[in-house]
mmCIF file of C-alpha atoms in Angstrom:
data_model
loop_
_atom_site.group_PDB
_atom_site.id
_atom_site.type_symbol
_atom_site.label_atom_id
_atom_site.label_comp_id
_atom_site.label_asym_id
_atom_site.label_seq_id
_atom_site.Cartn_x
_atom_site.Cartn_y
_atom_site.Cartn_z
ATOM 1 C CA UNK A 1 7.329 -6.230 -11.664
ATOM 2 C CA UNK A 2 4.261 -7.514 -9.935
ATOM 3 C CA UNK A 3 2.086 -8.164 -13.141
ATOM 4 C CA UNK A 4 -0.583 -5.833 -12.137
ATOM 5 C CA UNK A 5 -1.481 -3.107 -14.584
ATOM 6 C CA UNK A 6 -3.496 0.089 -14.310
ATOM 7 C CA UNK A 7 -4.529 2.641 -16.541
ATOM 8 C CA UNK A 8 -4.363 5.410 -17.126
ATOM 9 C CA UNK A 9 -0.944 6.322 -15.872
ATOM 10 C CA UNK A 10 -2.345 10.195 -15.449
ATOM 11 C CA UNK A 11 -5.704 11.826 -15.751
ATOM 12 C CA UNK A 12 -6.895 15.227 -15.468
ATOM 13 C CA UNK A 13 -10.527 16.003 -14.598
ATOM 14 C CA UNK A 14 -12.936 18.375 -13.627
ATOM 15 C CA UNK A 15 -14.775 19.289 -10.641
ATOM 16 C CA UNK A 16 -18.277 17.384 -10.794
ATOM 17 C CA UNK A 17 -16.756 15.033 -13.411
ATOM 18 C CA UNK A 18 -17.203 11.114 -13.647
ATOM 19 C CA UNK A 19 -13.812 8.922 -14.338
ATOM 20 C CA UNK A 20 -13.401 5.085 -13.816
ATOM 21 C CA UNK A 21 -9.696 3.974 -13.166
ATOM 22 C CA UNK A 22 -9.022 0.258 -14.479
ATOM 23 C CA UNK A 23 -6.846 -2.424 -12.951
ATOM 24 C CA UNK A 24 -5.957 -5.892 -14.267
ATOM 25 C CA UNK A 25 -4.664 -8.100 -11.297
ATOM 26 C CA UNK A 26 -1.979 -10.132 -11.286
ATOM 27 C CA UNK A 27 -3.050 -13.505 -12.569
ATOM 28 C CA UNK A 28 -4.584 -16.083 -10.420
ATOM 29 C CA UNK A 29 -5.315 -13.363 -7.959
ATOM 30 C CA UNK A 30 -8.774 -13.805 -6.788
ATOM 31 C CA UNK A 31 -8.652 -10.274 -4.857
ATOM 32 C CA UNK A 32 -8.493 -6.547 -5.929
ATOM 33 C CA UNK A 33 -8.377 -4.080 -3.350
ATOM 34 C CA UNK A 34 -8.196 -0.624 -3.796
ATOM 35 C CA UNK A 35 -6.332 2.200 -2.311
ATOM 36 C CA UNK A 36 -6.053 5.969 -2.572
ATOM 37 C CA UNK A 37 -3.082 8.168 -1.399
ATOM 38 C CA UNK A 38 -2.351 11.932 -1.082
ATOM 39 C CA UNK A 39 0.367 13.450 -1.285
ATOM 40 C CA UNK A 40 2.644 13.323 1.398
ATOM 41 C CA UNK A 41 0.281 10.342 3.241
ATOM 42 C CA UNK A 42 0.313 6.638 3.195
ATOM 43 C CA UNK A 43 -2.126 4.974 1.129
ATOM 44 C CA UNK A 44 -5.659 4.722 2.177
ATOM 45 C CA UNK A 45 -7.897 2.055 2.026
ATOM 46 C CA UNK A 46 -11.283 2.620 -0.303
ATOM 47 C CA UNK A 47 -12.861 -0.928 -0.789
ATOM 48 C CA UNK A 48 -12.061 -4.681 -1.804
ATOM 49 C CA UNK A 49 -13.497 -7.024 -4.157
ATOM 50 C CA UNK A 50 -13.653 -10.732 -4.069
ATOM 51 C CA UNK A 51 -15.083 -12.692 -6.743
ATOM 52 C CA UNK A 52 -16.840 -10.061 -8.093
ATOM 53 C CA UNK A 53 -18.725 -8.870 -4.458
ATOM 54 C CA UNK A 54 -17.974 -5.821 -2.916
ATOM 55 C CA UNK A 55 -15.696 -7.370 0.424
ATOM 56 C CA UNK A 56 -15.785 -4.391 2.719
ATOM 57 C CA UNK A 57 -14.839 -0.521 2.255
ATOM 58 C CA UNK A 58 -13.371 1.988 4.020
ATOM 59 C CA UNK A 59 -14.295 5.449 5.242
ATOM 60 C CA UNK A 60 -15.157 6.656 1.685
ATOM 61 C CA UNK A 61 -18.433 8.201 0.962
ATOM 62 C CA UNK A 62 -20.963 6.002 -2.136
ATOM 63 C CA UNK A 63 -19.867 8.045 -4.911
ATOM 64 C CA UNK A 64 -16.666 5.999 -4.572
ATOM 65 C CA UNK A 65 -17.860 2.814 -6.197
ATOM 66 C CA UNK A 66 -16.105 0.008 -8.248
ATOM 67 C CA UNK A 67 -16.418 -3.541 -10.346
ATOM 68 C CA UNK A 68 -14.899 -6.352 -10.819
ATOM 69 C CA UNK A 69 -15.225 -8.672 -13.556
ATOM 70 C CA UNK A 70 -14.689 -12.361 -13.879
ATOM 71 C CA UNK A 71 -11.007 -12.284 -15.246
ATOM 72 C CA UNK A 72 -9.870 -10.473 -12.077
ATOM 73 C CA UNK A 73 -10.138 -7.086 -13.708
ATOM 74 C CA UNK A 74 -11.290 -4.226 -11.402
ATOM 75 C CA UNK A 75 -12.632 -0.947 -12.376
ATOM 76 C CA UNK A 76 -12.919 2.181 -9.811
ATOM 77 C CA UNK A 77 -15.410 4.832 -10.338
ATOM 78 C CA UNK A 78 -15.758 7.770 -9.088
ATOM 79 C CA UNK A 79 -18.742 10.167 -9.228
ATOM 80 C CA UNK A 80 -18.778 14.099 -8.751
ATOM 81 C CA UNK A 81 -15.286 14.646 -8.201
ATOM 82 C CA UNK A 82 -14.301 16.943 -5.468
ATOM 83 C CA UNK A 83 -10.536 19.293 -5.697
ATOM 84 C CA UNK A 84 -9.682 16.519 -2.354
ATOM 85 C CA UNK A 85 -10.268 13.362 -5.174
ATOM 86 C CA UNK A 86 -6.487 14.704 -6.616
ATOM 87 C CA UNK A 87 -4.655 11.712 -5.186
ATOM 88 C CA UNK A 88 -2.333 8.874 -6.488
ATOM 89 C CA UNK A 89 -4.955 6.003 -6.687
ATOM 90 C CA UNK A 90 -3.658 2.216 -6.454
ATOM 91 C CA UNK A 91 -5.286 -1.407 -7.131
ATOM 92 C CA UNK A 92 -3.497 -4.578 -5.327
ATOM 93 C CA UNK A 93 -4.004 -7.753 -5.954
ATOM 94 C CA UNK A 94 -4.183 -11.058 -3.747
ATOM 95 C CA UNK A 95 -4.796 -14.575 -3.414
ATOM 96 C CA UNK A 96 -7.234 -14.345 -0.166
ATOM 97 C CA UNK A 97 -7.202 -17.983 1.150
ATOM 98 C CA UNK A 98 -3.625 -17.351 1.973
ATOM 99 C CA UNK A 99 -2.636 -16.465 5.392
ATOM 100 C CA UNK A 100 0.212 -13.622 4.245
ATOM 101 C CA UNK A 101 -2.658 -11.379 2.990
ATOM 102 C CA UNK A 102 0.951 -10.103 0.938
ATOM 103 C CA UNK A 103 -0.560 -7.615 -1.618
ATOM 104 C CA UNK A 104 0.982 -6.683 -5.090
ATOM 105 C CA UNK A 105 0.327 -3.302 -6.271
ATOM 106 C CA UNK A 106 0.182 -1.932 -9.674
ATOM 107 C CA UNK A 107 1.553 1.383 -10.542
ATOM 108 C CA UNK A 108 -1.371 3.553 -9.860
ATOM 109 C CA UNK A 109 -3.210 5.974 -11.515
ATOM 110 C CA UNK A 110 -2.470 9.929 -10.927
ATOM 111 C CA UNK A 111 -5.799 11.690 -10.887
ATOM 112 C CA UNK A 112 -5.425 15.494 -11.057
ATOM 113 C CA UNK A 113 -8.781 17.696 -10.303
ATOM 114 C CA UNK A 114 -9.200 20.848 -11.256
ATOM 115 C CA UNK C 1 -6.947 2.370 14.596
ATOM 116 C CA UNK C 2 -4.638 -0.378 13.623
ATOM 117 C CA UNK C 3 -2.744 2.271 11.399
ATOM 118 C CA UNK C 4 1.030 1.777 12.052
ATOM 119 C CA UNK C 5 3.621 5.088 12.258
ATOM 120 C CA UNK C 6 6.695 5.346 10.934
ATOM 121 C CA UNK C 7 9.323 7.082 12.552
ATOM 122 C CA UNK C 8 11.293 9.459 11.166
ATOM 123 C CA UNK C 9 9.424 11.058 8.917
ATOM 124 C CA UNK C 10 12.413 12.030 7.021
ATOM 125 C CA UNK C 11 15.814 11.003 6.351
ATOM 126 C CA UNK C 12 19.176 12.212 4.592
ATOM 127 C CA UNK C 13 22.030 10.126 4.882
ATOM 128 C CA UNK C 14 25.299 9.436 2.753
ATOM 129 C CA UNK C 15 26.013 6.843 -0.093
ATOM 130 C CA UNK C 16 27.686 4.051 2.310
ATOM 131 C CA UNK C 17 26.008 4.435 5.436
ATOM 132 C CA UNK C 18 23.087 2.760 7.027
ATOM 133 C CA UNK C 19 19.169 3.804 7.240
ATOM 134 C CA UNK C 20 17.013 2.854 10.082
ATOM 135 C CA UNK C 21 13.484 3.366 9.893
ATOM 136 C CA UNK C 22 11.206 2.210 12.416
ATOM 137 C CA UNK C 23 7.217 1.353 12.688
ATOM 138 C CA UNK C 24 5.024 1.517 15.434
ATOM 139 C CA UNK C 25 1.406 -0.347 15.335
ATOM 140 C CA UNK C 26 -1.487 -0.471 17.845
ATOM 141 C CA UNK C 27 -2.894 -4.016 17.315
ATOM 142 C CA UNK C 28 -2.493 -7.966 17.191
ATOM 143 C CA UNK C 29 -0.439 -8.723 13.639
ATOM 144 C CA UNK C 30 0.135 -12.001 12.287
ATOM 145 C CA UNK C 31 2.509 -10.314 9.800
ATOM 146 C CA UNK C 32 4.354 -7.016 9.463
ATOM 147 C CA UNK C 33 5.579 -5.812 6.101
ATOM 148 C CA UNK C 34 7.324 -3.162 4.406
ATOM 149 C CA UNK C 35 7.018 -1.157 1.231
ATOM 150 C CA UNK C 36 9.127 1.216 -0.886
ATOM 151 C CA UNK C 37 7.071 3.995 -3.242
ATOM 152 C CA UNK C 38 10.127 5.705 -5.967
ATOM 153 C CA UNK C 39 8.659 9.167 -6.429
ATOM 154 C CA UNK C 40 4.200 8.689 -5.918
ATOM 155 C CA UNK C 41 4.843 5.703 -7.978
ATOM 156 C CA UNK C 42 3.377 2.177 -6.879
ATOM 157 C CA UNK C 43 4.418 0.270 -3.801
ATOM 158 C CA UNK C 44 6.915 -2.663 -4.264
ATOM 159 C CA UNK C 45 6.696 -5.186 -1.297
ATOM 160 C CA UNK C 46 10.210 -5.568 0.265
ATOM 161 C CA UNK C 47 9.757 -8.236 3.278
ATOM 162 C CA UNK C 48 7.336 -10.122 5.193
ATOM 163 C CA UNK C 49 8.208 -10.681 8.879
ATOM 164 C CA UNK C 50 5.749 -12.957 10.484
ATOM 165 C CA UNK C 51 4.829 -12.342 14.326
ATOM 166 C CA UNK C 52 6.481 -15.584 15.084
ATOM 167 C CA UNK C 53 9.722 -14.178 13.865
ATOM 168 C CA UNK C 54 12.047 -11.737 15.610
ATOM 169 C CA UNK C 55 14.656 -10.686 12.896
ATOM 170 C CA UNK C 56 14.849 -11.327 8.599
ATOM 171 C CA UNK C 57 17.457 -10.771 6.388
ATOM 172 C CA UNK C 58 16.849 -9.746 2.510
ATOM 173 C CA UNK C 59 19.983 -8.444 0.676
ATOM 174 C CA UNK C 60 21.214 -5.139 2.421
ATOM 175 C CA UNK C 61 17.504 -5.235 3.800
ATOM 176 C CA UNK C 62 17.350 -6.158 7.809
ATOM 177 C CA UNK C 63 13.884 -6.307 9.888
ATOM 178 C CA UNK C 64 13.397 -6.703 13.403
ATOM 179 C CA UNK C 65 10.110 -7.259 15.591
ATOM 180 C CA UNK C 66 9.026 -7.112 18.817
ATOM 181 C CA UNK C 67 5.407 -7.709 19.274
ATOM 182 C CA UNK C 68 5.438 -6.840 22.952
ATOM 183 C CA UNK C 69 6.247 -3.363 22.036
ATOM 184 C CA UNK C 70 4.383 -3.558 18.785
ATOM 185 C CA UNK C 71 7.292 -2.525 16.652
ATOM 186 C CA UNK C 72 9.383 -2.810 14.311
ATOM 187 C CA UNK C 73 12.858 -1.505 12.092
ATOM 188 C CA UNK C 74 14.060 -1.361 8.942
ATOM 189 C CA UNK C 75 17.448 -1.203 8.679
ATOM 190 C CA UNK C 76 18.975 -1.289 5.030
ATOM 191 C CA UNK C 77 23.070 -1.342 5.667
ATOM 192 C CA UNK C 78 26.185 0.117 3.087
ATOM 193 C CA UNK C 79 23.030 2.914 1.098
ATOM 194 C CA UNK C 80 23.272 3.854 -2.393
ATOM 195 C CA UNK C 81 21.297 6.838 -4.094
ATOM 196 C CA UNK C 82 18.894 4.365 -5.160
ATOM 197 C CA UNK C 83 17.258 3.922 -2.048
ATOM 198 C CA UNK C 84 16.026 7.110 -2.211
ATOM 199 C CA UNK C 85 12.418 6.534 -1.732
ATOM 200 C CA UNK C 86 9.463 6.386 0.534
ATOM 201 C CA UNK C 87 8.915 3.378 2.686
ATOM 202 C CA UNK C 88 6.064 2.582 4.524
ATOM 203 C CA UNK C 89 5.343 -0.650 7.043
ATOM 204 C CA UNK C 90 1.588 -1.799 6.611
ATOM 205 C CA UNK C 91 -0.344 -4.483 8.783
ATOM 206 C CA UNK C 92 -2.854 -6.425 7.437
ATOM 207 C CA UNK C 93 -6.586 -6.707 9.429
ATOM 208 C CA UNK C 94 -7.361 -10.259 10.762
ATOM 209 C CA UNK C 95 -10.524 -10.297 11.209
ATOM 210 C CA UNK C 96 -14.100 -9.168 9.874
ATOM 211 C CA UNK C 97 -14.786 -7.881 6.394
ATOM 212 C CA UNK C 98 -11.906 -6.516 4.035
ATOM 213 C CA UNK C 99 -9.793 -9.482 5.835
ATOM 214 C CA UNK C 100 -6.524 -8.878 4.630
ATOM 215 C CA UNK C 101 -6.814 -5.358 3.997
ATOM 216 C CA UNK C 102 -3.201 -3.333 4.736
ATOM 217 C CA UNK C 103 -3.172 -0.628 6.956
ATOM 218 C CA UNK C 104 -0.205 1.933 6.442
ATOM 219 C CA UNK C 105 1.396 4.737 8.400
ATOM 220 C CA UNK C 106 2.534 7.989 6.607
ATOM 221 C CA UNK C 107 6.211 6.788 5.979
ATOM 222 C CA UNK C 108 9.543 7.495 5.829
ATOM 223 C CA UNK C 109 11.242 9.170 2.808
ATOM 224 C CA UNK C 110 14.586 8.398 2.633
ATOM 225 C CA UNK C 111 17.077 10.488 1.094
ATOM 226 C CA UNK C 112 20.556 9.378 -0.094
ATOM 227 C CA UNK C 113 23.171 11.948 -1.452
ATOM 228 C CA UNK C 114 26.107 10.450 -3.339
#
């Protein structure tokens, strides 16, 4: 196990519906990055945090936003969800002064939209 | 884009024999790694080969790279069922915001029949 938790494990949620994922990293992680994949694809990258600034996203519109808070814990929000949101969505944690950039990833979160 | 491919997309071997899987990647790495996913679950990290390194052993696990060709295989020898899985190689960016960031290709999924 990699010591990073999410939660939920599943959600299901409407079109035009809010929902905020949660993450805890793996401790002494100073990094949380987070990813979403669909089915059949590799994961995709939607932003990263580090200490608690927004580091950089990818191609992913402003209604994809997120937190994170001074233990390490991450949060990823999501506004006015869209049928294409349904995706397995995963946080990874790292320790960004090192030069391995290895990431550990938690189990993700299945979002379902309907 | 830096994304890497895998190659094949699919696989379906027999308990006992090997699994090659390889990765292709358009840019400068300092590292190459590789993932499994069980079933849209989360990634596990398998092995880190650095770009200074041409071959790594883990286990049954065997990686090779060859930056001049900007590739790389995963070979896992003698397979059970429980490799049965997705596997993806990922590349992380070196430079700019999000450094560290993995970029992944769409994977492999490997199938093992007993």
């Amino acid at each position: 196990e990699t010591g990073v938790t999410q939660s939920p494990t599943h959600l299901i949620k409407t079109r035009g519906q809010q929902v905020t994922l949660r993450c805890s990293s793996q401790s002494g992680h100073n990094t949380v990055s987070w990813y979403q994949q669909a089915l059949g694809q590799g994961p995709q990258f939607i932003f990263q945090y580090y200490r608690e600034e927004e580091n950089g996203r990818g191609n992913f519109p402003p209604r994809f936003s997120g937190l994170q808070f001074p233990n390490y814990s991450s949060e990823l929000n999501v506004n006015a969800l869209e049928l294409d949101d349904s995706a397995l969505y995963l946080c990874a944690s790292s320790w960004t002064s090192g030069s391995s950039y290895e990431q550990y990833f938690g189990p993700g979160t299945r979002l379902t939209v309907t | 884009s830096q994304q890497g491919e895998e190659d094949p997309q699919a696989l379906s071997i027999q308990e006992g024999e090997n699994a090659t899987m390889n990765c292709s990647y358009k840019t400068s790495i300092n590292n190459l790694q590789w993932y499994r996913q069980n079933s849209g679950r989360g990634l596990v990290h398998l092995i880190l080969i650095r770009s200074n390194e041409r071959e790594k052993h883990s286990g049954r696990l065997r990686v090779t790279l060859d930056t001049s060709k900007k590739s790389s295989s995963l070979l896992i020898t003698a397979s059970r069922a429980a490799d049965t899985a997705s596997y993806f190689c990922a590349t992380p960016r070196l430079r700019g915001s999000t450094l560290g960031r993995l970029y992944f290709g769409r994977g492999t999924q490997l199938t093992v029949w007993p």
